[in-house]
PDB file of C-alpha atoms in Angstrom:
ATOM      1  CA  MET A   1     -62.266  -7.495 -40.030  1.00 51.00           C
ATOM      2  CA  MET A   2     -59.785  -8.059 -37.247  1.00 56.00           C
ATOM      3  CA  PHE A   3     -61.084  -4.988 -35.393  1.00 62.00           C
ATOM      4  CA  GLU A   4     -64.729  -6.036 -35.558  1.00 75.00           C
ATOM      5  CA  PRO A   5     -64.743  -7.774 -32.108  1.00 75.00           C
ATOM      6  CA  ILE A   6     -63.182  -4.707 -30.510  1.00 79.00           C
ATOM      7  CA  LYS A   7     -65.663  -2.422 -32.218  1.00 80.00           C
ATOM      8  CA  GLU A   8     -68.518  -4.638 -31.064  1.00 83.00           C
ATOM      9  CA  LEU A   9     -67.174  -4.585 -27.487  1.00 80.00           C
ATOM     10  CA  PHE A  10     -67.113  -0.783 -27.462  1.00 82.00           C
ATOM     11  CA  ASN A  11     -70.626  -0.669 -28.841  1.00 84.00           C
ATOM     12  CA  ILE A  12     -71.831  -2.974 -26.044  1.00 83.00           C
ATOM     13  CA  LEU A  13     -70.074  -0.911 -23.371  1.00 84.00           C
ATOM     14  CA  ASN A  14     -71.504   2.291 -24.852  1.00 85.00           C
ATOM     15  CA  SER A  15     -75.023   0.835 -24.723  1.00 86.00           C
ATOM     16  CA  GLU A  16     -74.472  -0.174 -21.079  1.00 85.00           C
ATOM     17  CA  LYS A  17     -72.629   3.021 -20.207  1.00 87.00           C
ATOM     18  CA  SER A  18     -75.102   4.105 -17.558  1.00 89.00           C
ATOM     19  CA  PHE A  19     -74.992   0.735 -15.750  1.00 90.00           C
ATOM     20  CA  LEU A  20     -71.209   0.572 -16.058  1.00 89.00           C
ATOM     21  CA  MET A  21     -70.777   4.025 -14.457  1.00 91.00           C
ATOM     22  CA  LYS A  22     -73.141   3.122 -11.608  1.00 91.00           C
ATOM     23  CA  VAL A  23     -71.190  -0.068 -10.802  1.00 92.00           C
ATOM     24  CA  PHE A  24     -67.901   1.809 -11.067  1.00 91.00           C
ATOM     25  CA  ALA A  25     -69.184   4.551  -8.745  1.00 93.00           C
ATOM     26  CA  VAL A  26     -70.332   1.993  -6.146  1.00 93.00           C
ATOM     27  CA  LEU A  27     -66.982   0.195  -6.258  1.00 93.00           C
ATOM     28  CA  THR A  28     -65.159   3.539  -5.931  1.00 92.00           C
ATOM     29  CA  VAL A  29     -67.146   4.376  -2.800  1.00 91.00           C
ATOM     30  CA  ILE A  30     -66.375   0.920  -1.367  1.00 92.00           C
ATOM     31  CA  SER A  31     -62.667   1.447  -2.146  1.00 88.00           C
ATOM     32  CA  LEU A  32     -62.624   4.805  -0.384  1.00 86.00           C
ATOM     33  CA  MET A  33     -64.444   3.376   2.645  1.00 87.00           C
ATOM     34  CA  TYR A  34     -61.897   0.563   2.840  1.00 82.00           C
ATOM     35  CA  ILE A  35     -58.914   2.911   2.552  1.00 77.00           C
ATOM     36  CA  PHE A  36     -60.045   5.558   5.037  1.00 80.00           C
ATOM     37  CA  LEU A  37     -62.337   3.633   7.409  1.00 75.00           C
ATOM     38  CA  LEU A  38     -61.532  -0.075   7.372  1.00 75.00           C
ATOM     39  CA  ARG A  39     -57.864  -0.322   6.450  1.00 75.00           C
ATOM     40  CA  VAL A  40     -55.542  -0.418   9.464  1.00 75.00           C
ATOM     41  CA  PRO A  41     -52.199   1.241   8.652  1.00 79.00           C
ATOM     42  CA  SER A  42     -48.976  -0.518   9.537  1.00 85.00           C
ATOM     43  CA  TYR A  43     -45.476   0.769  10.219  1.00 89.00           C
ATOM     44  CA  THR A  44     -42.138  -1.044  10.112  1.00 91.00           C
ATOM     45  CA  SER A  45     -39.115  -0.107  12.203  1.00 91.00           C
ATOM     46  CA  ASN A  46     -35.828  -1.491  10.863  1.00 91.00           C
ATOM     47  CA  ALA A  47     -32.399  -2.047  12.381  1.00 92.00           C
ATOM     48  CA  LYS A  48     -29.104  -3.322  11.003  1.00 92.00           C
ATOM     49  CA  ILE A  49     -26.640  -5.626  12.778  1.00 90.00           C
ATOM     50  CA  PHE A  50     -22.987  -6.238  11.943  1.00 89.00           C
ATOM     51  CA  ILE A  51     -21.515  -9.574  13.072  1.00 84.00           C
ATOM     52  CA  ASN A  52     -17.833  -8.846  13.685  1.00 77.00           C
ATOM     53  CA  SER A  53     -16.671 -12.472  13.836  1.00 68.00           C
ATOM     54  CA  LYS A  54     -13.063 -13.326  13.072  1.00 58.00           C
ATOM     55  CA  ASP A  55     -11.925 -16.459  11.324  1.00 48.00           C
ATOM     56  CA  SER A  56     -10.840 -19.236  13.641  1.00 42.00           C
ATOM     57  CA  SER A  57      -9.496 -22.672  12.832  1.00 37.00           C
ATOM     58  CA  LEU A  58     -11.288 -23.983  15.907  1.00 39.00           C
ATOM     59  CA  THR A  59     -14.769 -23.033  14.640  1.00 41.00           C
ATOM     60  CA  THR A  60     -16.850 -25.876  13.340  1.00 40.00           C
ATOM     61  CA  ASN A  61     -18.171 -25.714   9.773  1.00 38.00           C
ATOM     62  CA  GLN A  62     -21.483 -27.322  10.694  1.00 39.00           C
ATOM     63  CA  SER A  63     -24.520 -25.412  11.841  1.00 38.00           C
ATOM     64  CA  PHE A  64     -25.924 -26.657  15.123  1.00 36.00           C
ATOM     65  CA  LEU A  65     -29.327 -26.386  13.434  1.00 36.00           C
ATOM     66  CA  GLY A  66     -28.312 -29.099  11.052  1.00 38.00           C
ATOM     67  CA  GLY A  67     -27.317 -27.133   7.958  1.00 40.00           C
ATOM     68  CA  ILE A  68     -23.929 -27.793   6.472  1.00 35.00           C
ATOM     69  CA  LEU A  69     -22.540 -24.340   5.762  1.00 37.00           C
ATOM     70  CA  GLY A  70     -19.310 -25.352   4.057  1.00 41.00           C
ATOM     71  CA  ASN A  71     -16.063 -23.420   3.930  1.00 41.00           C
ATOM     72  CA  GLN A  72     -17.339 -19.986   4.925  1.00 50.00           C
ATOM     73  CA  SER A  73     -15.703 -17.361   7.105  1.00 58.00           C
ATOM     74  CA  ASP A  74     -16.793 -17.278  10.734  1.00 66.00           C
ATOM     75  CA  GLY A  75     -18.672 -14.016  10.150  1.00 69.00           C
ATOM     76  CA  ALA A  76     -20.570 -15.309   7.111  1.00 78.00           C
ATOM     77  CA  ARG A  77     -21.368 -18.552   8.908  1.00 80.00           C
ATOM     78  CA  ASP A  78     -22.513 -16.738  12.053  1.00 82.00           C
ATOM     79  CA  VAL A  79     -24.796 -14.453  10.022  1.00 85.00           C
ATOM     80  CA  GLN A  80     -26.488 -17.445   8.411  1.00 84.00           C
ATOM     81  CA  ILE A  81     -26.769 -19.344  11.681  1.00 85.00           C
ATOM     82  CA  LEU A  82     -28.122 -16.304  13.539  1.00 86.00           C
ATOM     83  CA  SER A  83     -30.752 -15.872  10.833  1.00 87.00           C
ATOM     84  CA  GLU A  84     -31.784 -19.483  11.420  1.00 88.00           C
ATOM     85  CA  ILE A  85     -31.951 -18.827  15.169  1.00 89.00           C
ATOM     86  CA  ILE A  86     -34.226 -15.782  14.805  1.00 90.00           C
ATOM     87  CA  ILE A  87     -36.971 -17.653  12.942  1.00 90.00           C
ATOM     88  CA  GLY A  88     -36.742 -20.731  15.176  1.00 90.00           C
ATOM     89  CA  ASN A  89     -39.163 -21.860  17.871  1.00 90.00           C
ATOM     90  CA  SER A  90     -36.550 -21.642  20.612  1.00 89.00           C
ATOM     91  CA  PHE A  91     -35.897 -17.962  19.928  1.00 91.00           C
ATOM     92  CA  PHE A  92     -39.610 -17.140  19.999  1.00 91.00           C
ATOM     93  CA  ASN A  93     -40.088 -19.111  23.224  1.00 89.00           C
ATOM     94  CA  GLN A  94     -37.333 -17.008  24.787  1.00 88.00           C
ATOM     95  CA  LEU A  95     -39.153 -13.835  23.722  1.00 87.00           C
ATOM     96  CA  VAL A  96     -42.284 -15.087  25.477  1.00 85.00           C
ATOM     97  CA  LYS A  97     -40.421 -16.530  28.468  1.00 81.00           C
ATOM     98  CA  ASN A  98     -38.375 -13.403  29.173  1.00 73.00           C
ATOM     99  CA  ASN A  99     -41.612 -11.426  29.451  1.00 68.00           C
ATOM    100  CA  ILE A 100     -39.940  -8.220  28.266  1.00 72.00           C
ATOM    101  CA  ILE A 101     -42.169  -5.168  28.615  1.00 67.00           C
ATOM    102  CA  ILE A 102     -43.007  -2.942  25.641  1.00 66.00           C
ATOM    103  CA  SER A 103     -44.992   0.295  25.690  1.00 59.00           C
ATOM    104  CA  SER A 104     -47.722   1.183  23.230  1.00 58.00           C
ATOM    105  CA  LYS A 105     -48.990   4.520  21.979  1.00 56.00           C
ATOM    106  CA  ASP A 106     -51.365   4.978  24.915  1.00 58.00           C
ATOM    107  CA  ASN A 107     -48.434   4.583  27.343  1.00 65.00           C
ATOM    108  CA  ASN A 108     -49.743   1.275  28.639  1.00 68.00           C
ATOM    109  CA  GLU A 109     -47.250  -1.507  29.249  1.00 74.00           C
ATOM    110  CA  TYR A 110     -47.644  -5.078  28.064  1.00 75.00           C
ATOM    111  CA  SER A 111     -45.535  -8.184  28.142  1.00 81.00           C
ATOM    112  CA  PHE A 112     -44.586  -9.438  24.693  1.00 85.00           C
ATOM    113  CA  GLU A 113     -46.781 -12.497  25.200  1.00 86.00           C
ATOM    114  CA  THR A 114     -49.792 -10.345  26.132  1.00 84.00           C
ATOM    115  CA  TRP A 115     -49.271  -7.989  23.201  1.00 84.00           C
ATOM    116  CA  ILE A 116     -48.995 -10.685  20.539  1.00 87.00           C
ATOM    117  CA  SER A 117     -51.866 -12.753  21.981  1.00 88.00           C
ATOM    118  CA  ASN A 118     -54.079  -9.629  21.890  1.00 85.00           C
ATOM    119  CA  GLU A 119     -53.085  -9.080  18.263  1.00 86.00           C
ATOM    120  CA  ILE A 120     -54.440 -12.473  17.192  1.00 89.00           C
ATOM    121  CA  ASN A 121     -56.975 -13.064  20.012  1.00 90.00           C
ATOM    122  CA  SER A 122     -55.371 -16.376  20.850  1.00 90.00           C
ATOM    123  CA  ASN A 123     -52.974 -17.823  23.443  1.00 89.00           C
ATOM    124  CA  ASN A 124     -51.918 -20.660  21.176  1.00 91.00           C
ATOM    125  CA  ILE A 125     -48.115 -20.597  21.028  1.00 91.00           C
ATOM    126  CA  GLU A 126     -47.991 -21.893  17.452  1.00 91.00           C
ATOM    127  CA  LYS A 127     -50.386 -19.209  16.222  1.00 92.00           C
ATOM    128  CA  MET A 128     -48.416 -16.553  18.098  1.00 92.00           C
ATOM    129  CA  HIS A 129     -45.185 -17.766  16.505  1.00 93.00           C
ATOM    130  CA  ALA A 130     -46.811 -17.727  13.060  1.00 93.00           C
ATOM    131  CA  HIS A 131     -47.954 -14.134  13.630  1.00 93.00           C
ATOM    132  CA  PHE A 132     -44.462 -13.182  14.827  1.00 92.00           C
ATOM    133  CA  LEU A 133     -42.986 -14.484  11.567  1.00 92.00           C
ATOM    134  CA  LYS A 134     -45.658 -12.535   9.679  1.00 92.00           C
ATOM    135  CA  ILE A 135     -44.728  -9.183  11.256  1.00 91.00           C
ATOM    136  CA  LEU A 136     -41.000  -9.922  11.079  1.00 92.00           C
ATOM    137  CA  SER A 137     -38.966  -8.931   8.033  1.00 90.00           C
ATOM    138  CA  MET A 138     -35.362 -10.051   7.769  1.00 89.00           C
ATOM    139  CA  SER A 139     -32.590 -10.178   5.209  1.00 88.00           C
ATOM    140  CA  TYR A 140     -28.908 -10.944   5.525  1.00 85.00           C
ATOM    141  CA  ASP A 141     -25.699 -10.450   3.556  1.00 85.00           C
ATOM    142  CA  SER A 142     -23.209 -13.185   4.460  1.00 80.00           C
ATOM    143  CA  LYS A 143     -20.296 -11.588   2.629  1.00 82.00           C
ATOM    144  CA  ARG A 144     -20.670  -8.233   4.367  1.00 84.00           C
ATOM    145  CA  GLN A 145     -21.731  -9.956   7.620  1.00 86.00           C
ATOM    146  CA  LEU A 146     -24.891  -7.846   7.933  1.00 89.00           C
ATOM    147  CA  ILE A 147     -28.411  -8.684   9.098  1.00 90.00           C
ATOM    148  CA  THR A 148     -31.310  -6.277   8.559  1.00 91.00           C
ATOM    149  CA  ILE A 149     -34.409  -6.840  10.676  1.00 91.00           C
ATOM    150  CA  GLY A 150     -37.744  -5.077  10.795  1.00 91.00           C
ATOM    151  CA  VAL A 151     -40.905  -5.445  12.859  1.00 90.00           C
ATOM    152  CA  LYS A 152     -44.344  -4.319  11.687  1.00 90.00           C
ATOM    153  CA  ALA A 153     -47.030  -2.908  13.989  1.00 88.00           C
ATOM    154  CA  ASN A 154     -50.115  -0.729  13.745  1.00 85.00           C
ATOM    155  CA  GLU A 155     -48.494   2.077  15.748  1.00 83.00           C
ATOM    156  CA  ARG A 156     -45.183   3.824  15.105  1.00 85.00           C
ATOM    157  CA  ASP A 157     -43.787   3.657  18.633  1.00 86.00           C
ATOM    158  CA  THR A 158     -44.909   0.047  19.073  1.00 86.00           C
ATOM    159  CA  ALA A 159     -42.973  -0.915  15.928  1.00 88.00           C
ATOM    160  CA  LYS A 160     -39.852   0.792  17.286  1.00 89.00           C
ATOM    161  CA  ASN A 161     -40.201  -0.778  20.734  1.00 88.00           C
ATOM    162  CA  LEU A 162     -40.714  -4.216  19.206  1.00 89.00           C
ATOM    163  CA  SER A 163     -37.535  -3.775  17.156  1.00 90.00           C
ATOM    164  CA  ASN A 164     -35.595  -2.837  20.299  1.00 89.00           C
ATOM    165  CA  LEU A 165     -37.065  -5.859  22.052  1.00 88.00           C
ATOM    166  CA  LEU A 166     -36.053  -8.083  19.174  1.00 90.00           C
ATOM    167  CA  LEU A 167     -32.494  -6.707  19.117  1.00 90.00           C
ATOM    168  CA  THR A 168     -32.105  -7.396  22.830  1.00 88.00           C
ATOM    169  CA  GLN A 169     -33.166 -11.018  22.426  1.00 89.00           C
ATOM    170  CA  ILE A 170     -31.050 -11.504  19.279  1.00 89.00           C
ATOM    171  CA  GLU A 171     -27.992 -10.265  21.169  1.00 87.00           C
ATOM    172  CA  LYS A 172     -28.666 -12.656  24.064  1.00 88.00           C
ATOM    173  CA  SER A 173     -29.240 -15.576  21.729  1.00 87.00           C
ATOM    174  CA  TYR A 174     -26.086 -14.820  19.751  1.00 86.00           C
ATOM    175  CA  PHE A 175     -23.944 -14.657  22.890  1.00 87.00           C
ATOM    176  CA  SER A 176     -25.524 -17.864  24.132  1.00 87.00           C
ATOM    177  CA  TYR A 177     -24.736 -19.573  20.819  1.00 86.00           C
ATOM    178  CA  LYS A 178     -21.131 -18.336  20.688  1.00 85.00           C
ATOM    179  CA  ASN A 179     -20.495 -19.169  24.352  1.00 88.00           C
ATOM    180  CA  SER A 180     -21.964 -22.642  23.893  1.00 89.00           C
ATOM    181  CA  LEU A 181     -19.441 -23.246  21.106  1.00 86.00           C
ATOM    182  CA  GLU A 182     -16.582 -22.195  23.353  1.00 88.00           C
ATOM    183  CA  LYS A 183     -17.922 -24.249  26.262  1.00 91.00           C
ATOM    184  CA  ASN A 184     -18.121 -27.287  24.014  1.00 92.00           C
ATOM    185  CA  LYS A 185     -14.513 -26.689  22.972  1.00 91.00           C
ATOM    186  CA  ILE A 186     -13.424 -26.362  26.592  1.00 93.00           C
ATOM    187  CA  ASN A 187     -15.254 -29.551  27.566  1.00 94.00           C
ATOM    188  CA  SER A 188     -13.660 -31.411  24.645  1.00 94.00           C
ATOM    189  CA  ILE A 189     -10.233 -30.065  25.623  1.00 94.00           C
ATOM    190  CA  LEU A 190     -10.690 -31.116  29.246  1.00 94.00           C
ATOM    191  CA  LEU A 191     -11.687 -34.611  28.151  1.00 95.00           C
ATOM    192  CA  ARG A 192      -8.586 -34.777  25.980  1.00 95.00           C
ATOM    193  CA  VAL A 193      -6.435 -33.473  28.854  1.00 94.00           C
ATOM    194  CA  ASN A 194      -7.786 -36.217  31.079  1.00 95.00           C
ATOM    195  CA  GLU A 195      -6.927 -38.841  28.449  1.00 95.00           C
ATOM    196  CA  VAL A 196      -3.398 -37.469  27.976  1.00 95.00           C
ATOM    197  CA  GLU A 197      -2.811 -37.227  31.737  1.00 95.00           C
ATOM    198  CA  ASN A 198      -3.801 -40.886  32.100  1.00 95.00           C
ATOM    199  CA  SER A 199      -1.395 -41.770  29.302  1.00 94.00           C
ATOM    200  CA  LEU A 200       1.305 -39.675  30.995  1.00 94.00           C
ATOM    201  CA  LEU A 201       0.721 -41.446  34.287  1.00 95.00           C
ATOM    202  CA  SER A 202       0.918 -44.778  32.489  1.00 94.00           C
ATOM    203  CA  ILE A 203       4.214 -43.925  30.791  1.00 94.00           C
ATOM    204  CA  GLN A 204       5.621 -42.594  34.069  1.00 94.00           C
ATOM    205  CA  ASN A 205       4.797 -45.914  35.736  1.00 94.00           C
ATOM    206  CA  LYS A 206       6.503 -47.738  32.875  1.00 92.00           C
ATOM    207  CA  ILE A 207       9.627 -45.607  33.330  1.00 92.00           C
ATOM    208  CA  THR A 208       9.678 -46.287  37.092  1.00 93.00           C
ATOM    209  CA  LEU A 209       9.174 -50.010  36.553  1.00 93.00           C
ATOM    210  CA  PHE A 210      11.850 -50.057  33.848  1.00 91.00           C
ATOM    211  CA  ARG A 211      14.386 -48.458  36.178  1.00 89.00           C
ATOM    212  CA  GLN A 212      13.583 -50.915  38.935  1.00 89.00           C
ATOM    213  CA  LYS A 213      14.025 -53.935  36.669  1.00 89.00           C
ATOM    214  CA  ASN A 214      17.013 -52.632  34.753  1.00 89.00           C
ATOM    215  CA  ILE A 215      19.383 -50.933  37.200  1.00 84.00           C
ATOM    216  CA  ASP A 216      22.320 -51.043  34.768  1.00 84.00           C
ATOM    217  CA  TYR A 217      20.289 -50.118  31.642  1.00 84.00           C
ATOM    218  CA  GLU A 218      22.864 -47.457  30.696  1.00 85.00           C
ATOM    219  CA  LYS A 219      25.372 -50.201  29.972  1.00 84.00           C
ATOM    220  CA  SER A 220      23.080 -51.887  27.430  1.00 88.00           C
ATOM    221  CA  PRO A 221      22.518 -50.009  24.122  1.00 88.00           C
ATOM    222  CA  LYS A 222      19.252 -51.872  23.553  1.00 89.00           C
ATOM    223  CA  LEU A 223      17.877 -51.004  27.001  1.00 90.00           C
ATOM    224  CA  LEU A 224      19.125 -47.440  26.678  1.00 89.00           C
ATOM    225  CA  ILE A 225      17.235 -46.979  23.411  1.00 92.00           C
ATOM    226  CA  GLU A 226      14.101 -48.414  25.026  1.00 91.00           C
ATOM    227  CA  TYR A 227      14.464 -46.023  27.966  1.00 90.00           C
ATOM    228  CA  GLU A 228      14.970 -43.015  25.669  1.00 92.00           C
ATOM    229  CA  ASN A 229      11.799 -43.959  23.783  1.00 93.00           C
ATOM    230  CA  PHE A 230       9.895 -43.854  27.090  1.00 92.00           C
ATOM    231  CA  LEU A 231      11.351 -40.403  27.850  1.00 93.00           C
ATOM    232  CA  ARG A 232      10.512 -39.132  24.357  1.00 95.00           C
ATOM    233  CA  GLU A 233       6.919 -40.353  24.701  1.00 94.00           C
ATOM    234  CA  ARG A 234       6.635 -38.653  28.096  1.00 94.00           C
ATOM    235  CA  LEU A 235       7.958 -35.396  26.664  1.00 95.00           C
ATOM    236  CA  ILE A 236       5.420 -35.501  23.813  1.00 95.00           C
ATOM    237  CA  LEU A 237       2.569 -36.079  26.272  1.00 94.00           C
ATOM    238  CA  GLU A 238       3.742 -33.202  28.495  1.00 94.00           C
ATOM    239  CA  GLN A 239       3.929 -30.872  25.495  1.00 95.00           C
ATOM    240  CA  THR A 240       0.456 -32.015  24.389  1.00 95.00           C
ATOM    241  CA  ILE A 241      -0.989 -31.146  27.811  1.00 94.00           C
ATOM    242  CA  GLY A 242       0.634 -27.706  27.600  1.00 94.00           C
ATOM    243  CA  THR A 243      -0.879 -27.126  24.141  1.00 94.00           C
ATOM    244  CA  LEU A 244      -4.325 -28.251  25.316  1.00 94.00           C
ATOM    245  CA  TYR A 245      -4.271 -25.886  28.305  1.00 93.00           C
ATOM    246  CA  THR A 246      -3.238 -23.048  25.961  1.00 93.00           C
ATOM    247  CA  GLN A 247      -6.244 -23.816  23.743  1.00 92.00           C
ATOM    248  CA  LYS A 248      -8.479 -23.870  26.821  1.00 92.00           C
ATOM    249  CA  GLU A 249      -7.241 -20.428  27.873  1.00 92.00           C
ATOM    250  CA  MET A 250      -7.815 -19.105  24.337  1.00 90.00           C
ATOM    251  CA  SER A 251     -11.410 -20.359  24.400  1.00 87.00           C
ATOM    252  CA  GLU A 252     -11.974 -18.691  27.769  1.00 88.00           C
ATOM    253  CA  ILE A 253     -10.640 -15.421  26.331  1.00 87.00           C
ATOM    254  CA  GLU A 254     -12.922 -15.820  23.280  1.00 83.00           C
ATOM    255  CA  MET A 255     -15.923 -16.098  25.613  1.00 83.00           C
ATOM    256  CA  LYS A 256     -15.018 -12.742  27.144  1.00 81.00           C
ATOM    257  CA  LEU A 257     -14.515 -11.142  23.729  1.00 79.00           C
ATOM    258  CA  ASN A 258     -17.789 -12.425  22.231  1.00 74.00           C
ATOM    259  CA  LYS A 259     -19.640  -9.332  23.461  1.00 71.00           C
ATOM    260  CA  ASP A 260     -17.636  -7.240  20.980  1.00 72.00           C
ATOM    261  CA  LEU A 261     -18.763  -9.327  17.994  1.00 76.00           C
ATOM    262  CA  PHE A 262     -22.379  -8.054  17.962  1.00 81.00           C
ATOM    263  CA  LEU A 263     -22.633  -4.477  16.704  1.00 84.00           C
ATOM    264  CA  VAL A 264     -25.858  -2.559  16.013  1.00 87.00           C
ATOM    265  CA  ILE A 265     -24.900  -0.124  13.257  1.00 88.00           C
ATOM    266  CA  ASP A 266     -28.446   1.178  12.597  1.00 88.00           C
ATOM    267  CA  GLU A 267     -30.621   1.548  15.688  1.00 90.00           C
ATOM    268  CA  PRO A 268     -34.409   1.024  15.435  1.00 90.00           C
ATOM    269  CA  TYR A 269     -36.123   4.279  14.470  1.00 86.00           C
ATOM    270  CA  LEU A 270     -39.614   5.731  14.720  1.00 84.00           C
ATOM    271  CA  PRO A 271     -41.206   5.083  11.291  1.00 85.00           C
ATOM    272  CA  THR A 272     -42.283   8.224   9.442  1.00 77.00           C
ATOM    273  CA  TYR A 273     -44.300   6.666   6.634  1.00 79.00           C
ATOM    274  CA  LYS A 274     -46.865   3.901   6.473  1.00 79.00           C
ATOM    275  CA  ASP A 275     -45.933   0.619   4.890  1.00 77.00           C
ATOM    276  CA  ALA A 276     -46.544   0.249   1.165  1.00 71.00           C
ATOM    277  CA  PRO A 277     -48.775   0.537  -0.648  1.00 75.00           C
ATOM    278  CA  SER A 278     -49.585   4.185   0.060  1.00 74.00           C
ATOM    279  CA  ASN A 279     -53.212   5.301   0.084  1.00 75.00           C
ATOM    280  CA  ARG A 280     -52.802   6.866  -3.372  1.00 83.00           C
ATOM    281  CA  ASN A 281     -51.232   3.772  -4.936  1.00 83.00           C
ATOM    282  CA  LEU A 282     -53.776   1.518  -3.252  1.00 80.00           C
ATOM    283  CA  PHE A 283     -56.649   3.704  -4.542  1.00 86.00           C
ATOM    284  CA  LEU A 284     -55.293   3.589  -8.100  1.00 89.00           C
ATOM    285  CA  MET A 285     -54.908  -0.174  -7.896  1.00 91.00           C
ATOM    286  CA  LEU A 286     -58.452  -0.623  -6.560  1.00 89.00           C
ATOM    287  CA  GLU A 287     -59.827   1.723  -9.238  1.00 91.00           C
ATOM    288  CA  PHE A 288     -58.086  -0.314 -11.912  1.00 92.00           C
ATOM    289  CA  ILE A 289     -59.670  -3.491 -10.539  1.00 93.00           C
ATOM    290  CA  ALA A 290     -63.047  -1.742 -10.173  1.00 91.00           C
ATOM    291  CA  PHE A 291     -62.935  -0.653 -13.815  1.00 91.00           C
ATOM    292  CA  PHE A 292     -62.516  -4.207 -15.081  1.00 91.00           C
ATOM    293  CA  ILE A 293     -65.154  -5.516 -12.673  1.00 93.00           C
ATOM    294  CA  SER A 294     -67.551  -2.865 -13.975  1.00 91.00           C
ATOM    295  CA  ILE A 295     -66.852  -3.918 -17.570  1.00 91.00           C
ATOM    296  CA  SER A 296     -67.458  -7.566 -16.637  1.00 91.00           C
ATOM    297  CA  PHE A 297     -70.782  -6.702 -14.975  1.00 91.00           C
ATOM    298  CA  ALA A 298     -71.825  -4.610 -17.989  1.00 88.00           C
ATOM    299  CA  LEU A 299     -71.044  -7.466 -20.393  1.00 89.00           C
ATOM    300  CA  ILE A 300     -72.937  -9.963 -18.200  1.00 90.00           C
ATOM    301  CA  LYS A 301     -75.951  -7.616 -18.038  1.00 87.00           C
ATOM    302  CA  HIS A 302     -75.913  -7.140 -21.824  1.00 85.00           C
ATOM    303  CA  GLU A 303     -75.710 -10.902 -22.397  1.00 87.00           C
ATOM    304  CA  LEU A 304     -78.624 -11.584 -20.032  1.00 86.00           C
ATOM    305  CA  SER A 305     -80.696  -8.839 -21.674  1.00 85.00           C
ATOM    306  CA  THR A 306     -80.003 -10.294 -25.123  1.00 83.00           C
ATOM    307  CA  LYS A 307     -81.089 -13.783 -24.044  1.00 82.00           C
ATOM    308  CA  ARG A 308     -84.314 -12.437 -22.490  1.00 81.00           C
ATOM    309  CA  ARG A 309     -85.176 -10.631 -25.736  1.00 78.00           C
ATOM    310  CA  GLU A 310     -84.574 -13.802 -27.708  1.00 73.00           C
ATOM    311  CA  LEU A 311     -86.981 -15.698 -25.478  1.00 64.00           C
TER     312      LEU A 311
END
């Protein structure tokens, strides 16, 4: 009894076999036309970046984009921040602004803005950014300090050239970010130096005034202690200024070394294969869908025929 519905279904499909095969054949032809005539192939060129950041006690634990990244190493934090930069509006605006030239398969040259606006037939910056995010693939591994990027295009060499373009802008943006951190440190240090120098000048004036008022201070233990406290405070301020200038020099050295932190370990390559799914897998998937659509049409036809006979 439990197999009666299945048996009835097969009987219906067998009675509508001719119609079912016709629908299936039509859908197969449509699938083939889509795969070989209408479908535009796409290719993705990937590259891998290693962020060689070293831990530093001076590095802030807060992303300038607003995300609190916690107690991570500098490399892990930089990988996460750089990933945020790449998908941001500012990064995309720099891609458009820099007007970097890419070459397509026909050896023509286009600015990035021209290429992406032609892709979507629009000059709207928001739509262009949305399309950029659509053709961009990115993943990152904070622990290993790696970022993998890929760019999709309809032509192999265009995909590779876009990946090279993207790497160039990522490198510029990363250096800009790292240098801005160091510049902020230097500015903070200089402000602190100015404060300490004012305090040093103030304590020096106090020492001069003390000597003028108390010529025989060495004979009074109380005055001598007060004078030694002034000298000790001056010494601390002088040592503080020395430490601050050392930190400033270290930040200036870090700015020069930042260029060694960005390493491309896998260069963009010319894609060999089309993006998934392959034509074979796509055909099998479409045939599977076509088969169930054909069954649905056959069941609908049988139901309509049954109702007409009953009338």
